[in-house]
């Protein structure tokens, strides 16, 4: 049972717990089995614990649960880490109010903000002080000012793949080394692919990147940036595409 308000962040289930968040600035945790804090007929459940960030605006992107932490982004432009069942751990400012759902791989948080991709230490140690964290590295601006946001990223084989609202697939070194320089560290794409606007997360499988565009077309690229790729900076064309029609959502790939 949720409080009144807008709860439009997709729930996430991990280790027997359901995490739900939304427009009132709260994340609530429930027993996935419907046993703890649950009663009545029909059964209703109260949260096993809550994380209240009322001043953060809404939470409209799903959180990620990893290594005993749940990590989430809010409308106030912060990405945050919260101990599962405990208190706040750290927060990182992304420079604007537009923030994507994060991805966590090998202890690194990848999250899209306004025009840039940012990375943080999931443990809240590197580049952190007093619970406030700065990015380990950020991308160059992948969007033009006032045009859109970097969407939720996908990470595969030491590469991070992101699309932008106004169009374009961009691929960066997930470790923040290749194509990266400066203080603070800024990274340029290893390769990019111009395409119609997209609001979705890419799917990466079997050495291919699957991207859904707002023009109703599914496009597939070589994830290694070699086939159908050329030029400096490197630009890639699709291996194949499929016009499906209508606005497409994030693709999923399983079993070929």
Short mmCIF file of C-alpha atoms in Angstrom, two decimals:
data_model
loop_
_atom_site.label_atom_id
_atom_site.label_comp_id
_atom_site.label_asym_id
_atom_site.label_seq_id
_atom_site.Cartn_x
_atom_site.Cartn_y
_atom_site.Cartn_z
CA UNK A 1 0.00 0.00 0.00
CA UNK A 2 1.49 3.34 -1.11
CA UNK A 3 0.77 6.83 0.06
CA UNK A 4 -1.24 9.13 -2.17
CA UNK A 5 0.74 10.82 -4.88
CA UNK A 6 2.45 9.99 -8.15
CA UNK A 7 4.40 6.72 -8.00
CA UNK A 8 5.72 6.22 -11.50
CA UNK A 9 9.24 4.84 -10.98
CA UNK A 10 9.22 1.20 -12.06
CA UNK A 11 9.48 -1.00 -8.94
CA UNK A 12 12.63 -3.06 -8.49
CA UNK A 13 12.81 -6.44 -6.73
CA UNK A 14 16.07 -7.58 -5.11
CA UNK A 15 16.86 -10.05 -2.32
CA UNK A 16 13.21 -10.52 -1.39
CA UNK A 17 12.41 -6.81 -1.19
CA UNK A 18 10.32 -4.59 -3.48
CA UNK A 19 11.57 -1.00 -3.84
CA UNK A 20 9.07 1.61 -5.03
CA UNK A 21 9.57 5.34 -5.47
CA UNK A 22 7.81 8.28 -7.01
CA UNK A 23 6.70 11.86 -7.10
CA UNK A 24 6.51 12.50 -3.35
CA UNK A 25 10.25 12.21 -2.82
CA UNK A 26 10.17 8.83 -1.07
CA UNK A 27 11.43 5.32 -1.63
CA UNK A 28 9.55 2.58 0.19
CA UNK A 29 10.63 -1.02 0.74
CA UNK A 30 8.16 -3.91 1.05
CA UNK A 31 8.49 -7.61 1.77
CA UNK A 32 8.18 -9.25 -1.66
CA UNK A 33 6.54 -12.33 -0.17
CA UNK A 34 3.74 -10.29 1.43
CA UNK A 35 4.48 -11.66 4.92
CA UNK A 36 6.25 -8.99 6.98
CA UNK A 37 4.12 -5.95 7.91
CA UNK A 38 1.17 -7.41 5.99
CA UNK A 39 -2.35 -8.25 7.18
CA UNK A 40 -6.05 -8.27 6.26
CA UNK A 41 -8.23 -9.69 3.52
CA UNK A 42 -7.52 -8.56 0.89
CA UNK A 43 -3.97 -8.34 2.20
CA UNK A 44 -2.35 -4.92 2.53
CA UNK A 45 1.27 -4.29 3.42
CA UNK A 46 3.11 -1.47 5.15
CA UNK A 47 6.72 -0.61 4.28
CA UNK A 48 9.49 -2.44 6.08
CA UNK A 49 11.43 0.83 5.88
CA UNK A 50 11.38 4.15 4.01
CA UNK A 51 13.86 6.68 2.67
CA UNK A 52 12.37 10.16 2.65
CA UNK A 53 13.90 12.85 0.45
CA UNK A 54 10.95 15.22 0.37
CA UNK A 55 13.07 18.12 -0.80
CA UNK A 56 14.39 16.18 -3.76
CA UNK A 57 11.30 16.47 -5.94
CA UNK A 58 10.19 13.20 -7.49
CA UNK A 59 11.84 9.91 -8.29
CA UNK A 60 10.76 8.83 -11.75
CA UNK A 61 13.58 6.42 -12.66
CA UNK A 62 14.02 2.91 -11.27
CA UNK A 63 16.72 2.48 -8.60
CA UNK A 64 19.54 -0.03 -8.84
CA UNK A 65 20.31 -2.41 -5.96
CA UNK A 66 23.95 -3.56 -5.71
CA UNK A 67 26.29 -4.61 -2.89
CA UNK A 68 23.88 -3.75 -0.10
CA UNK A 69 23.07 -0.30 -1.48
CA UNK A 70 20.24 1.06 -3.52
CA UNK A 71 21.25 3.87 -5.85
CA UNK A 72 18.78 6.23 -7.44
CA UNK A 73 18.41 9.60 -9.14
CA UNK A 74 15.95 12.39 -8.46
CA UNK A 75 14.34 15.36 -10.17
CA UNK A 76 16.62 17.67 -8.18
CA UNK A 77 19.64 16.56 -10.25
CA UNK A 78 21.32 14.34 -7.67
CA UNK A 79 22.25 10.69 -7.75
CA UNK A 80 22.16 9.12 -4.28
CA UNK A 81 23.22 5.93 -2.53
CA UNK A 82 21.29 4.60 0.44
CA UNK A 83 22.17 1.63 2.63
CA UNK A 84 19.56 -1.09 2.24
CA UNK A 85 17.52 -0.92 5.44
CA UNK A 86 19.67 1.91 6.79
CA UNK A 87 20.58 5.51 6.19
CA UNK A 88 21.87 7.75 3.43
CA UNK A 89 25.44 7.10 2.25
CA UNK A 90 26.36 9.73 -0.32
CA UNK A 91 25.02 12.08 -3.00
CA UNK A 92 26.49 13.40 -6.24
CA UNK A 93 25.35 16.50 -8.10
CA UNK A 94 24.95 16.12 -11.86
CA UNK A 95 24.59 19.78 -12.71
CA UNK A 96 20.95 19.90 -13.75
CA UNK A 97 17.51 18.57 -12.94
CA UNK A 98 17.44 16.02 -15.75
CA UNK A 99 18.85 12.71 -14.50
CA UNK A 100 18.55 9.16 -15.86
CA UNK A 101 18.26 5.86 -14.05
CA UNK A 102 21.77 4.69 -13.04
CA UNK A 103 23.67 1.55 -13.97
CA UNK A 104 26.14 -0.02 -11.51
CA UNK A 105 28.95 -2.26 -12.80
CA UNK A 106 32.16 -3.28 -11.00
CA UNK A 107 31.64 -0.73 -8.24
CA UNK A 108 31.08 2.21 -10.60
CA UNK A 109 27.82 4.15 -10.97
CA UNK A 110 27.04 5.36 -14.51
CA UNK A 111 24.27 7.94 -14.80
CA UNK A 112 23.12 10.35 -17.49
CA UNK A 113 22.55 14.01 -16.71
CA UNK A 114 21.81 17.03 -18.81
CA UNK A 115 24.06 16.68 -21.87
CA UNK A 116 26.71 14.53 -20.11
CA UNK A 117 27.32 11.03 -18.76
CA UNK A 118 28.80 10.96 -15.24
CA UNK A 119 30.43 8.21 -13.15
CA UNK A 120 30.75 7.85 -9.36
CA UNK A 121 32.35 5.45 -6.89
CA UNK A 122 29.45 3.28 -5.68
CA UNK A 123 31.13 2.86 -2.28
CA UNK A 124 31.24 6.63 -1.77
CA UNK A 125 35.00 6.70 -1.14
CA UNK A 126 36.83 7.98 -4.24
CA UNK A 127 36.23 11.69 -4.95
CA UNK A 128 33.95 11.85 -1.88
CA UNK A 129 34.04 13.83 1.34
CA UNK A 130 31.41 14.17 4.05
CA UNK A 131 28.83 12.28 2.00
CA UNK A 132 29.22 14.53 -1.06
CA UNK A 133 30.79 12.94 -4.15
CA UNK A 134 32.20 14.36 -7.37
CA UNK A 135 32.34 12.37 -10.62
CA UNK A 136 35.25 10.04 -11.24
CA UNK A 137 34.95 11.18 -14.84
CA UNK A 138 32.34 12.75 -17.10
CA UNK A 139 31.77 12.72 -20.83
CA UNK A 140 32.07 15.77 -23.00
CA UNK A 141 28.74 17.38 -23.86
CA UNK A 142 26.84 14.84 -25.95
CA UNK A 143 23.85 17.15 -26.49
CA UNK A 144 23.55 20.75 -27.56
CA UNK A 145 22.54 23.16 -24.75
CA UNK A 146 18.83 23.16 -23.86
CA UNK A 147 18.05 20.28 -26.19
CA UNK A 148 17.91 17.14 -24.09
CA UNK A 149 19.34 14.58 -21.75
CA UNK A 150 21.67 11.60 -21.80
CA UNK A 151 19.52 8.51 -21.26
CA UNK A 152 20.11 5.56 -18.95
CA UNK A 153 23.36 3.82 -19.97
CA UNK A 154 24.22 0.20 -20.66
CA UNK A 155 27.66 -1.26 -19.85
CA UNK A 156 29.27 -4.17 -21.71
CA UNK A 157 32.84 -5.37 -22.18
CA UNK A 158 34.43 -2.26 -20.62
CA UNK A 159 32.35 0.05 -22.76
CA UNK A 160 29.41 2.24 -21.77
CA UNK A 161 26.65 2.89 -24.32
CA UNK A 162 24.28 5.85 -24.11
CA UNK A 163 21.72 7.54 -26.34
CA UNK A 164 20.52 11.13 -26.20
CA UNK A 165 17.09 12.71 -26.48
CA UNK A 166 17.83 14.53 -29.71
CA UNK A 167 19.57 11.65 -31.41
CA UNK A 168 22.82 9.76 -31.36
CA UNK A 169 24.37 6.65 -29.85
CA UNK A 170 27.67 7.29 -28.08
CA UNK A 171 30.19 4.75 -26.76
CA UNK A 172 32.83 5.57 -24.15
CA UNK A 173 35.56 3.73 -22.25
CA UNK A 174 33.87 2.51 -19.06
CA UNK A 175 37.12 2.85 -17.13
CA UNK A 176 37.56 6.52 -17.97
CA UNK A 177 40.99 6.00 -19.61
CA UNK A 178 40.81 5.73 -23.39
CA UNK A 179 39.74 9.01 -24.95
CA UNK A 180 39.95 10.73 -21.55
CA UNK A 181 42.11 13.58 -20.26
CA UNK A 182 42.20 16.64 -18.05
CA UNK A 183 41.32 17.57 -14.46
CA UNK A 184 38.53 16.86 -13.76
CA UNK A 185 38.66 13.95 -16.21
CA UNK A 186 36.56 14.41 -19.35
CA UNK A 187 36.06 11.66 -21.94
CA UNK A 188 35.14 11.80 -25.63
CA UNK A 189 33.25 8.98 -27.38
CA UNK A 190 35.29 6.15 -28.88
CA UNK A 191 32.65 6.04 -31.60
CA UNK A 192 29.21 7.47 -32.25
CA UNK A 193 26.25 6.76 -34.50
CA UNK A 194 23.92 9.55 -35.65
CA UNK A 195 20.29 8.45 -35.50
CA UNK A 196 16.79 9.65 -34.79
CA UNK A 197 16.01 10.80 -31.28
CA UNK A 198 15.76 8.14 -28.60
CA UNK A 199 14.55 8.09 -25.01
CA UNK A 200 15.55 4.50 -24.31
CA UNK A 201 18.39 2.45 -22.87
CA UNK A 202 20.40 0.46 -25.44
CA UNK A 203 20.56 -3.33 -25.11
CA UNK A 204 23.93 -5.00 -25.73
CA UNK A 205 24.17 -8.72 -26.50
CA UNK A 206 26.27 -11.04 -28.68
CA UNK A 207 28.55 -8.18 -29.73
CA UNK A 208 25.71 -6.01 -30.99
CA UNK A 209 23.97 -2.88 -29.72
CA UNK A 210 20.19 -2.65 -30.15
CA UNK A 211 18.72 0.86 -30.06
CA UNK A 212 15.08 1.92 -30.38
CA UNK A 213 14.44 5.29 -31.99
CA UNK A 214 11.48 7.61 -31.63
CA UNK A 215 10.97 7.29 -35.38
CA UNK A 216 9.73 3.72 -34.83
CA UNK A 217 12.91 2.06 -36.09
CA UNK A 218 15.05 -0.51 -34.30
CA UNK A 219 18.73 -0.16 -35.23
CA UNK A 220 21.54 -2.64 -34.60
CA UNK A 221 25.25 -1.71 -34.49
CA UNK A 222 28.54 -3.55 -34.05
CA UNK A 223 29.21 -3.14 -30.32
CA UNK A 224 32.98 -3.08 -30.94
CA UNK A 225 32.72 -0.13 -33.32
CA UNK A 226 34.49 -1.88 -36.22
CA UNK A 227 31.99 -3.13 -38.79
CA UNK A 228 30.32 -0.32 -40.81
CA UNK A 229 32.50 2.21 -38.98
CA UNK A 230 35.00 4.73 -40.35
CA UNK A 231 36.42 8.23 -40.07
CA UNK A 232 37.96 10.41 -37.38
CA UNK A 233 36.18 10.71 -35.02
CA UNK A 234 34.75 7.26 -35.71
CA UNK A 235 31.14 7.14 -36.92
CA UNK A 236 29.18 3.90 -37.35
CA UNK A 237 26.19 2.90 -39.46
CA UNK A 238 23.69 0.16 -38.54
CA UNK A 239 24.38 -3.47 -39.37
CA UNK A 240 20.65 -3.67 -40.01
CA UNK A 241 17.48 -1.86 -39.04
CA UNK A 242 13.81 -2.72 -38.77
CA UNK A 243 10.97 -0.18 -39.17
CA UNK A 244 8.43 -1.23 -36.55
CA UNK A 245 6.32 1.91 -36.32
CA UNK A 246 5.18 3.99 -33.39
CA UNK A 247 7.32 5.09 -30.49
CA UNK A 248 9.55 2.25 -29.32
CA UNK A 249 10.63 1.45 -25.75
CA UNK A 250 13.92 -0.03 -24.53
CA UNK A 251 14.64 -3.36 -26.26
CA UNK A 252 15.49 -6.60 -24.46
CA UNK A 253 17.55 -9.45 -25.93
CA UNK A 254 17.52 -13.05 -24.68
CA UNK A 255 18.41 -16.38 -26.27
CA UNK A 256 19.18 -14.86 -29.65
#
